[in-house]
CSV table of C-alpha atoms in Angstrom, one decimal:
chain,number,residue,atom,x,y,z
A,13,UNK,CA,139.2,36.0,-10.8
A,14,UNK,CA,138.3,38.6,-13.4
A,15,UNK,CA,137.6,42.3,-13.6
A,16,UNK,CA,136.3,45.1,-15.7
A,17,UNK,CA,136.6,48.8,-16.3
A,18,UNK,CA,134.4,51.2,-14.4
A,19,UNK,CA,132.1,52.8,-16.3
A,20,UNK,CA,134.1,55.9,-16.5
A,21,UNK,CA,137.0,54.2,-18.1
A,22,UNK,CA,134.8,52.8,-20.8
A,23,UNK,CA,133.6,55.3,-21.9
A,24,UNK,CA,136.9,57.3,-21.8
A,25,UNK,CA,137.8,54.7,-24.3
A,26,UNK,CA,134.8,55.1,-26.2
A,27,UNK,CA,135.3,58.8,-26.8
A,28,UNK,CA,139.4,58.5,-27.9
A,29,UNK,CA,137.9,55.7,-30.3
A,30,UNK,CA,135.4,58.5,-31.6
A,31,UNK,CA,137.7,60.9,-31.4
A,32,UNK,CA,140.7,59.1,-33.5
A,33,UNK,CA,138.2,57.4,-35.6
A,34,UNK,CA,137.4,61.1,-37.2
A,35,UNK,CA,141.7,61.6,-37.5
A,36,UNK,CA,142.4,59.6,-40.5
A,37,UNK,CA,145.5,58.5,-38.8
A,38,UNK,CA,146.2,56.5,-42.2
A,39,UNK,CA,146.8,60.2,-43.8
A,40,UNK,CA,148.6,61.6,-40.7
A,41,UNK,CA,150.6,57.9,-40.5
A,42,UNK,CA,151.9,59.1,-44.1
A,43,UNK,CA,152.6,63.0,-44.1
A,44,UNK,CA,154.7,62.1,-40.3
A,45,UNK,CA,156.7,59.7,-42.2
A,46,UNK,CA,157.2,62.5,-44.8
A,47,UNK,CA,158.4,64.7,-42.5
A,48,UNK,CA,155.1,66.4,-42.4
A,49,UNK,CA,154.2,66.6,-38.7
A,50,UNK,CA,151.6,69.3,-38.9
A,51,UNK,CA,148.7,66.8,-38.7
A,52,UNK,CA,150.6,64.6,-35.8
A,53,UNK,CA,151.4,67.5,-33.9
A,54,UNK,CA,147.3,68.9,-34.7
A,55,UNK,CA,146.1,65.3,-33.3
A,56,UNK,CA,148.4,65.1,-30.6
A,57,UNK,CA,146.8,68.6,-28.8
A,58,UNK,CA,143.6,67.1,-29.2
A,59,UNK,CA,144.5,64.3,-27.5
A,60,UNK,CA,145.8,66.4,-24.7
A,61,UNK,CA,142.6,68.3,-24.8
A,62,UNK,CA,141.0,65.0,-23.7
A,63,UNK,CA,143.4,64.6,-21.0
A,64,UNK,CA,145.6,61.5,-22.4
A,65,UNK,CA,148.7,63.1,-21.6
A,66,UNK,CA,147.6,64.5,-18.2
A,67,UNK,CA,147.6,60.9,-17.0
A,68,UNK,CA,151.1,60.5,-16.3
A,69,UNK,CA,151.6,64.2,-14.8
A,70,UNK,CA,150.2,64.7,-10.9
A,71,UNK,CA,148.2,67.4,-9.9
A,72,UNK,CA,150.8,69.8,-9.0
A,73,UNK,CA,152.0,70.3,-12.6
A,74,UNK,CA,148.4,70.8,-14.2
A,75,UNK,CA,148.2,66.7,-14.9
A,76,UNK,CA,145.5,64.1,-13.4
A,77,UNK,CA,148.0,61.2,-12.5
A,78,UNK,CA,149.5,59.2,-11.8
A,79,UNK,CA,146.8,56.7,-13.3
A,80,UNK,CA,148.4,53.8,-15.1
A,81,UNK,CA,144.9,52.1,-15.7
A,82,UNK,CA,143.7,54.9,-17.6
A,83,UNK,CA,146.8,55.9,-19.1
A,84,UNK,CA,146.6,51.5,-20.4
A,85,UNK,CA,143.0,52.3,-21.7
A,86,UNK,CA,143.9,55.3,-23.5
A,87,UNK,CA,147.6,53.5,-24.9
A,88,UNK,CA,145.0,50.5,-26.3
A,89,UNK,CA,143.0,52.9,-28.6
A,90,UNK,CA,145.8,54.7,-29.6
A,91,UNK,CA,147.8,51.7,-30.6
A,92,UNK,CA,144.8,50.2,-32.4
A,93,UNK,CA,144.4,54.0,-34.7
A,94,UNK,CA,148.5,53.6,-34.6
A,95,UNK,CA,149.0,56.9,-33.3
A,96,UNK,CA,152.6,58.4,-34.5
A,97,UNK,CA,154.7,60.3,-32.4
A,98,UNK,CA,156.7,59.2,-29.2
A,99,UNK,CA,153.4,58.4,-27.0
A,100,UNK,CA,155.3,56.0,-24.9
A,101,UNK,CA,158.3,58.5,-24.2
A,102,UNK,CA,155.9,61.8,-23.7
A,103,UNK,CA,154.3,59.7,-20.7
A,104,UNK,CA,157.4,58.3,-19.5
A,105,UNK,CA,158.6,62.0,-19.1
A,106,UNK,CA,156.1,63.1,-17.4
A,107,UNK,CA,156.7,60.3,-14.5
A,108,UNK,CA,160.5,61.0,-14.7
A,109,UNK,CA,160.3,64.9,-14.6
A,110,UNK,CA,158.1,64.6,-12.0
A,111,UNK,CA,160.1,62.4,-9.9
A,112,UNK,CA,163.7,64.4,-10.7
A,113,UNK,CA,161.9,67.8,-9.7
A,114,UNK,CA,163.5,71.1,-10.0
A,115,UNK,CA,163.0,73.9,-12.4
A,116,UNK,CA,162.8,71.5,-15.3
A,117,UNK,CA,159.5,69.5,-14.1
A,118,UNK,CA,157.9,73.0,-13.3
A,119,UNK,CA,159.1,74.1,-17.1
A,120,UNK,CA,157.4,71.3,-18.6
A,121,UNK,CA,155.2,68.7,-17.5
A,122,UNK,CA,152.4,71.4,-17.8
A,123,UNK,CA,152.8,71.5,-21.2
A,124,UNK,CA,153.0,67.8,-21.3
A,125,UNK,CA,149.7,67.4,-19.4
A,126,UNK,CA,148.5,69.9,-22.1
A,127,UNK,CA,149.6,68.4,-25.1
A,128,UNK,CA,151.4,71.4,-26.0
A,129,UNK,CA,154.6,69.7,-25.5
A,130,UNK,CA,155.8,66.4,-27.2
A,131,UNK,CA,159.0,64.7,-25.9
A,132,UNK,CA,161.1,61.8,-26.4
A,133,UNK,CA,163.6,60.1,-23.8
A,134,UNK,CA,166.7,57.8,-23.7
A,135,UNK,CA,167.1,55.6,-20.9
A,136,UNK,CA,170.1,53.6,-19.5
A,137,UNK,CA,169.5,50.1,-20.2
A,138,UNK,CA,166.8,50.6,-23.1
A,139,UNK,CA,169.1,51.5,-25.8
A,140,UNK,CA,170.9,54.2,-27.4
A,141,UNK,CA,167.9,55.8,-29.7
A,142,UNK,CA,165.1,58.4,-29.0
A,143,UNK,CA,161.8,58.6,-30.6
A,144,UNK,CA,161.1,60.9,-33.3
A,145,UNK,CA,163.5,63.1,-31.6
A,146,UNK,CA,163.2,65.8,-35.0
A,147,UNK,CA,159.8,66.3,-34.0
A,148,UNK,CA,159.8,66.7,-30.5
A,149,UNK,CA,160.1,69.5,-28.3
A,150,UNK,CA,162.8,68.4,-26.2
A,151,UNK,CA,165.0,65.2,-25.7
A,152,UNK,CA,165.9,64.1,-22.3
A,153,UNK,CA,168.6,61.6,-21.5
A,154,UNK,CA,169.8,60.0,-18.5
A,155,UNK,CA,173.5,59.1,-17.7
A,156,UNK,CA,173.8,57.4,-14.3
A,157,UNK,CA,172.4,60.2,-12.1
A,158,UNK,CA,172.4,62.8,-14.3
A,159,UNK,CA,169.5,64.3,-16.2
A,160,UNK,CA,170.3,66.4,-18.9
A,161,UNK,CA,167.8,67.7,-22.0
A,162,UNK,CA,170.0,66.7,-25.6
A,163,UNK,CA,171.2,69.8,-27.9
A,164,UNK,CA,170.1,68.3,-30.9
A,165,UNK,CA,168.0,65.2,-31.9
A,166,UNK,CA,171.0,63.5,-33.4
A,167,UNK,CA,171.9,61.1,-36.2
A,168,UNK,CA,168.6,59.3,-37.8
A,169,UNK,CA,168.5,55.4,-37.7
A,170,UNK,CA,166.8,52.9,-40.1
A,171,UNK,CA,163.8,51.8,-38.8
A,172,UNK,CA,161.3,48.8,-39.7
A,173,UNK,CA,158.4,51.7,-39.6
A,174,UNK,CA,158.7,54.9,-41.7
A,175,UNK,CA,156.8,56.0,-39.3
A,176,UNK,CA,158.6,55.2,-35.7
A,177,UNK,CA,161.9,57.8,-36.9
A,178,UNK,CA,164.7,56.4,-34.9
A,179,UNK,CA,167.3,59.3,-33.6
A,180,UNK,CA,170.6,59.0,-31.4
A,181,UNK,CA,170.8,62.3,-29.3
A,182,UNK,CA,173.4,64.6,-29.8
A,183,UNK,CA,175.9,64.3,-26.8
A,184,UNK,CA,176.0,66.6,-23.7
A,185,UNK,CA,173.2,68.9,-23.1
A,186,UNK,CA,171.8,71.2,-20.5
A,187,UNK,CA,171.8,69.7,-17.1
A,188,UNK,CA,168.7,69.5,-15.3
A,189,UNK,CA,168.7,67.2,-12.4
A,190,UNK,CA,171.1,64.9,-11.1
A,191,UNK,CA,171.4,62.4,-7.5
A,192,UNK,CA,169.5,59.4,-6.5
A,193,UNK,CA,166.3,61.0,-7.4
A,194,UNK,CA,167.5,60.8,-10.8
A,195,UNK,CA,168.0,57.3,-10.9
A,196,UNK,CA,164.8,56.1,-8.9
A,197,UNK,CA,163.3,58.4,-11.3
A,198,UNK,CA,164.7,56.8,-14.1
A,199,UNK,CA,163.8,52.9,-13.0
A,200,UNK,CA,160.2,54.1,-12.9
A,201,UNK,CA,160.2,56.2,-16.3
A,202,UNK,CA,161.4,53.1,-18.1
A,203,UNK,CA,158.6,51.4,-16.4
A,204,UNK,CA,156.2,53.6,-17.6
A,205,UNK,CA,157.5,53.3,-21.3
A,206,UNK,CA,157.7,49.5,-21.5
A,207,UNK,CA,153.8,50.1,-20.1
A,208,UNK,CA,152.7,52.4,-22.5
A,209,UNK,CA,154.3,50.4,-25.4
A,210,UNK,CA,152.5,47.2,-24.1
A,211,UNK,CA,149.5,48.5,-24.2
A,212,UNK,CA,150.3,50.3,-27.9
A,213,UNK,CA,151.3,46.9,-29.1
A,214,UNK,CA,147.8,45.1,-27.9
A,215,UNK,CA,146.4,47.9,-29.4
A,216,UNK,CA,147.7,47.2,-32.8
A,217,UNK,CA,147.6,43.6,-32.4
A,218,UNK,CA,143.6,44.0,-31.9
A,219,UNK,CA,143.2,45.8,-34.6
A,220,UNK,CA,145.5,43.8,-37.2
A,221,UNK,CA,142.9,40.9,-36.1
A,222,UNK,CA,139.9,42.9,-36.7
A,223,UNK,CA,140.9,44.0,-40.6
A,224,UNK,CA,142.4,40.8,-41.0
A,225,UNK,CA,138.7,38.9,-39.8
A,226,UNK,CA,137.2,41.5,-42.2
A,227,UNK,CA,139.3,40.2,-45.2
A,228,UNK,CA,138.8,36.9,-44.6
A,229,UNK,CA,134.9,37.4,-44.3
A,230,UNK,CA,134.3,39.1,-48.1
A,231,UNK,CA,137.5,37.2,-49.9
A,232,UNK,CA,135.9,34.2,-51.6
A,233,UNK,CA,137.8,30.5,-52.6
A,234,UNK,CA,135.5,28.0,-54.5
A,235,UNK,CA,132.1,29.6,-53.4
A,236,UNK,CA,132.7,30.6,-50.0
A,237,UNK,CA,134.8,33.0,-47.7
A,238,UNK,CA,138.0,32.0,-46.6
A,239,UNK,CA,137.5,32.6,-43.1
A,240,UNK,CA,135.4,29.4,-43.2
A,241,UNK,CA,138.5,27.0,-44.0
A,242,UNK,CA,139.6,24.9,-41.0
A,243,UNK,CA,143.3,26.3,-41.5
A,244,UNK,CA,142.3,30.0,-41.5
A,245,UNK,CA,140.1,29.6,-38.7
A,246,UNK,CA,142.8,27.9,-36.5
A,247,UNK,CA,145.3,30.4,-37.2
A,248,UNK,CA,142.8,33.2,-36.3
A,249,UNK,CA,141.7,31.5,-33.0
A,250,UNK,CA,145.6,31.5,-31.5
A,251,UNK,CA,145.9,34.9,-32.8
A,252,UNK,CA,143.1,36.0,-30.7
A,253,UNK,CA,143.6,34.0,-27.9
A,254,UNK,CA,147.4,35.6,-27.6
A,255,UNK,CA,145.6,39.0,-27.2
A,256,UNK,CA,143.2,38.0,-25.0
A,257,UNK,CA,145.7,36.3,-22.8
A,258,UNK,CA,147.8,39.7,-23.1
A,259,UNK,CA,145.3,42.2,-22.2
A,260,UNK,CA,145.2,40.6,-18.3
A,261,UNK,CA,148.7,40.8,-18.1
A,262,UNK,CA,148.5,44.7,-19.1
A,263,UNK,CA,145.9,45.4,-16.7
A,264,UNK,CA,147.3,43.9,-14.1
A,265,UNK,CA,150.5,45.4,-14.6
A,266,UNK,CA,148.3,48.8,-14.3
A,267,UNK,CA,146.9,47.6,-11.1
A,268,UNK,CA,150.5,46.7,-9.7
A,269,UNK,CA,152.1,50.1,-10.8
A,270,UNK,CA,149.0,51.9,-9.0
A,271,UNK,CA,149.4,50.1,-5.8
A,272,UNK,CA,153.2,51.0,-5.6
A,273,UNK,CA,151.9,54.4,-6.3
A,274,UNK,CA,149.9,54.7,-3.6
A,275,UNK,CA,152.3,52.4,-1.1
A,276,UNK,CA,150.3,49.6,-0.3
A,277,UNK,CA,147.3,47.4,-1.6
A,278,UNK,CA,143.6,48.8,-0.8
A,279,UNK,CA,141.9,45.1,-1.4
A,280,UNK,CA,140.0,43.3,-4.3
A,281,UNK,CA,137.7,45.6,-6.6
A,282,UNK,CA,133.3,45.5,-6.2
A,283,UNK,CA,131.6,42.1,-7.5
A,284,UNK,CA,129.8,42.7,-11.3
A,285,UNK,CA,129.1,39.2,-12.0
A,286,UNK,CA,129.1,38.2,-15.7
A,287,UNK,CA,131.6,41.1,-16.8
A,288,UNK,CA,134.5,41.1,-18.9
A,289,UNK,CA,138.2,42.1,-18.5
A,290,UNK,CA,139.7,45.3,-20.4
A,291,UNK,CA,138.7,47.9,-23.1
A,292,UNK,CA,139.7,45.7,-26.0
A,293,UNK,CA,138.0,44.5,-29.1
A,294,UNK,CA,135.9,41.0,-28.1
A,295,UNK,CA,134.4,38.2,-30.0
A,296,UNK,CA,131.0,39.6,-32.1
A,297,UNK,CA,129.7,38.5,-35.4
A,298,UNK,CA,132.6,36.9,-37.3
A,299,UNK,CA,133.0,35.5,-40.9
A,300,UNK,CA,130.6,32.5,-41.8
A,301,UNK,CA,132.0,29.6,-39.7
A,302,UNK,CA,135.2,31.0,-38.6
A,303,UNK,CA,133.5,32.0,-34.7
A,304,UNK,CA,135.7,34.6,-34.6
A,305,UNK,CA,134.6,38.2,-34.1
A,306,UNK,CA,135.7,42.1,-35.7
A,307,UNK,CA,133.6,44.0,-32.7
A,308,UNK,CA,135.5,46.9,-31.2
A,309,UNK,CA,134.1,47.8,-28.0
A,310,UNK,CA,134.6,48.9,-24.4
A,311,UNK,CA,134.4,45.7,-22.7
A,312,UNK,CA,134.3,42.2,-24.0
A,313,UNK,CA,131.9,39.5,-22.8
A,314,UNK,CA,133.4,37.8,-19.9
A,315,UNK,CA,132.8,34.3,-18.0
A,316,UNK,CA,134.9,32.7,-14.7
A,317,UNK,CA,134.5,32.4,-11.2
A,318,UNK,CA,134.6,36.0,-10.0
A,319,UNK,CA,134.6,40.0,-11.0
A,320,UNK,CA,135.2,43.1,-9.7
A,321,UNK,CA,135.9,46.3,-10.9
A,322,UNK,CA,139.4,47.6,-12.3
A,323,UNK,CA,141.3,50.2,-10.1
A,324,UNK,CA,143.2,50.9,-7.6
A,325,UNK,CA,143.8,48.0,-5.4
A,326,UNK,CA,142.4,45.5,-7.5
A,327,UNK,CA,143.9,42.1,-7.8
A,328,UNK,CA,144.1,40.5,-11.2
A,329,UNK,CA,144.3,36.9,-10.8
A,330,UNK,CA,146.8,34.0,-9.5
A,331,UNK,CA,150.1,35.2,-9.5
A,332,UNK,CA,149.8,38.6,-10.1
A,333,UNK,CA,149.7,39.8,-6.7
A,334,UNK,CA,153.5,38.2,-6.1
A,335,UNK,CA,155.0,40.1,-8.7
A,336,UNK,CA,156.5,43.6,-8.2
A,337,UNK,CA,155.2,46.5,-10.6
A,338,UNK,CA,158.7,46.1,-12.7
A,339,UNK,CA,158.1,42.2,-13.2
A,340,UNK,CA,154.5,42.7,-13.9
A,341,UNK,CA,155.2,45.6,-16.7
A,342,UNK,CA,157.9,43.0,-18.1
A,343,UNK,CA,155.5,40.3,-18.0
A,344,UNK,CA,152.9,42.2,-19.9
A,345,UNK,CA,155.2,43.6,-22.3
A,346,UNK,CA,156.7,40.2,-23.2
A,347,UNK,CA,152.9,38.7,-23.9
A,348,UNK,CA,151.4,41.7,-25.5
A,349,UNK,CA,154.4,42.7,-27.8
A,350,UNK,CA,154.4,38.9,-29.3
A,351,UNK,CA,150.5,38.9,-29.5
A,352,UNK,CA,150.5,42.0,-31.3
A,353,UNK,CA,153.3,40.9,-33.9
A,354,UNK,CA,152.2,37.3,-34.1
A,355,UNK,CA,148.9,39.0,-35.2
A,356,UNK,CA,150.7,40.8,-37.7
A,357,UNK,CA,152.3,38.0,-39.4
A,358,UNK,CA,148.4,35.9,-39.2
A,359,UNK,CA,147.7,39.3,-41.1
A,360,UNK,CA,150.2,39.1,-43.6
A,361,UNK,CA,149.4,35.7,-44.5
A,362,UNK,CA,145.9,35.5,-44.8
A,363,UNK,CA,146.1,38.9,-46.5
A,364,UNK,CA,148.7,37.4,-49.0
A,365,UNK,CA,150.7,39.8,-51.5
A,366,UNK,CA,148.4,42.7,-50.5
A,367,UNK,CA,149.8,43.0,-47.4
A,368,UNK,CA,153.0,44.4,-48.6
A,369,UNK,CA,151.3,47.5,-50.7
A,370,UNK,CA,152.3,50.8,-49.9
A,371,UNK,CA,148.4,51.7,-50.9
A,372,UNK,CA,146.9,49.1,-48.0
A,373,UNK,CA,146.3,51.3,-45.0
A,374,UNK,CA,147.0,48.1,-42.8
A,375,UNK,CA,150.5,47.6,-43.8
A,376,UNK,CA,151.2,50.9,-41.3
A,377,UNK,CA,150.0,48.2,-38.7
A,378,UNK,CA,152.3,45.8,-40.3
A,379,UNK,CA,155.2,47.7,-40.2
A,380,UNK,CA,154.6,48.9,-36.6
A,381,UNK,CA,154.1,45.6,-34.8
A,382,UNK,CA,157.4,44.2,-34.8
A,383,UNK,CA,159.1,47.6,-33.7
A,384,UNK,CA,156.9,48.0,-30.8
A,385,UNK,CA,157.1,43.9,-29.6
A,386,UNK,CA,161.3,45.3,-29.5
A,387,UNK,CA,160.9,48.8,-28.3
A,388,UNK,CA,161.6,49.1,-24.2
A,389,UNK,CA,162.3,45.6,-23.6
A,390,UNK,CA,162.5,42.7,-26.1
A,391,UNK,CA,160.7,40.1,-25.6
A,392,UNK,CA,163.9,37.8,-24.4
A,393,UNK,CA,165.2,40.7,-21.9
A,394,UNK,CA,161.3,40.9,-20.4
A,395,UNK,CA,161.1,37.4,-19.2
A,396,UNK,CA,164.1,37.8,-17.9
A,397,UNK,CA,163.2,40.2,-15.8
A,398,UNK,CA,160.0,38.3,-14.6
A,399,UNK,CA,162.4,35.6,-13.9
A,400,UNK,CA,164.6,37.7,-12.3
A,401,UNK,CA,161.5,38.3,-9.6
């Protein structure tokens, strides 16, 4: 069984890609890692003015949501422009803020829906560090039942990405919620981060593949282009194929997390026969007999048994409908974080020395990959999970 985006969804990916295509999010990559966060904070409200953000806030607070297959759409583009700034933790905010209530989630998840606000988050059980906690508005933490926003972001931690700015909040803080709200609230924020960051890290796997296929096509070894040679080819095919057999995983996950939104499942998606599966980059016209592809579109050309449509309700395969929303996110984490850092070691490779130049705009891709295959659940601690049931 297989199923697509609506039409809506595409071409809500369709316009992020336009819109972060015109960012040059290799020159705002480099002034956030500077400490310049001007141009990230400048992109960021323009992504809020296309309602990115909003997808994790409900209505009540100015947001759309909950809607995690959007919110998996949007996550895929901005992982394949490699977005800086705590995407992952803003959402995840907005679904524990909203779930804590109080005076806090009327303070700021409109400005989160907005864009206006930017805000990083440590969790119990996810480690000890926030996200580019200098540059955001506000740090939240959890302790138990408690919910209290940081006083400061904290001492900086090295990280693999210059850009990814590691922070470990300042102790104590304001209190802003507290009780079993908290922690249910908490369990699903967490969730929602290891989500996000899936969908960030298929993002960046796709498009370490794409560059890495467009090398291969133009660099030449005795005549012809690399990406012809058996070798290259192979490695280039399993790259590929560990997307492609991510991106169901993350979907599905979507489709899980909205039925345990809404209580209950709603059935299996309309029929479109001869459809694909996701908003990820599919197989197009690829380097001379290396049958791989570099096209980034809104749907990729699909083939099986059965379709239907992606959204609430739908079911996304064998399997997938016995797993909870938390094993499902875990499951999809696992396979999308390795895909996307196993494409950035393909890249590395067949990109040689290159690859390591501070002047290569893909080694911000390189960098990133490994930290978000870590980030809100490592690959080990993920299948455990799933295992867990």
């Amino acid at each position: 069984m297989r199923f697509v985006l609506t039409g809506e969804q595409r071409e809500f990916a369709r316009s992020l890609d336009a819109l972060l295509r015109a960012a040059d999010t290799p020159g705002v990559l480099r002034a956030w890692a500077a400490g310049d966060h001007g141009p990230g904070r400048a992109l960021w409200r323009r992504l809020g003015d296309a309602g990115v953000f909003a997808l994790a806030v409900p209505e009540a607070y100015g947001g759309v949501g909950p809607l995690p297959v959007e919110a998996a759409v949007a996550c895929v583009e901005l992982g394949r422009y490699a977005v800086p700034g705590p995407v992952a933790e803003t959402l995840a905010a907005g679904v524990l803020l909203a779930g804590a209530g109080g005076p806090a989630a009327k303070e700021w998840l409109p400005g989160i829906a907005s864009g206006a606000a930017m805000v990083s988050l440590r969790l119990p059980g996810h480690g000890p560090y926030a996200l580019d906690a200098d540059a955001a508005d506000a740090v939240f933490t959890v302790d138990g039942d408690g919910l209290r926003r940081a006083p400061g972001p904290g001492e900086l931690s090295v990280s693999a990405d210059p850009a990814r700015r590691l922070f470990r909040p300042d102790p104590g803080g304001e209190p802003v919620a507290g009780g079993r709200a908290v922690e249910a609230a908490s369990r699903a924020a967490g969730d929602w981060a290891s989500f996000a960051t899936a969908a960030l890290a298929l993002g960046c796997g796709e498009e370490l593949l794409r560059a890495t296929v467009a090398y291969v096509r133009q660099r030449r070894q005795f005549g012809v282009p690399v990406g012809s040679f058996q070798a290259v080819k192979h490695r280039l095919a399993d790259t590929l194929l560990g997307l492609e057999f991510a991106r169901p995983l993350l979907y599905g996950a979507a489709v899980e997390l909205t039925e345990e939104l809404s209580g209950g499942r709603a059935g299996t998606g309309s029929p479109e026969p001869g459809a694909g599966v996701g908003s990820g980059t599919g197989p197009a016209e690829g380097p001379p007999g290396s049958g791989l592809g570099t096209g980034r579109g809104a749907g990729s050309p699909g083939s099986g048994s059965g379709t239907g449509s992606l959204g609430a309700g739908s079911r996304t395969g064998p399997g997938m409908g016995s797993l909870g929303a938390g094993a499902a996110v875990a499951a999809a984490k696992a396979a999308a974080g390795e895909a996307g850092y196993a494409a950035a070691r393909t890249a590395l490779q067949l990109h040689g020395a290159i690859g390591y130049t501070e002047e290569l705009d893909l080694a911000w891709w390189l960098r990133r990959a490994r930290p978000l295959r870590d980030a809100w659940g490592t690959p080990s601690a993920c299948r455990a999970r799933v295992l867990a049931g």
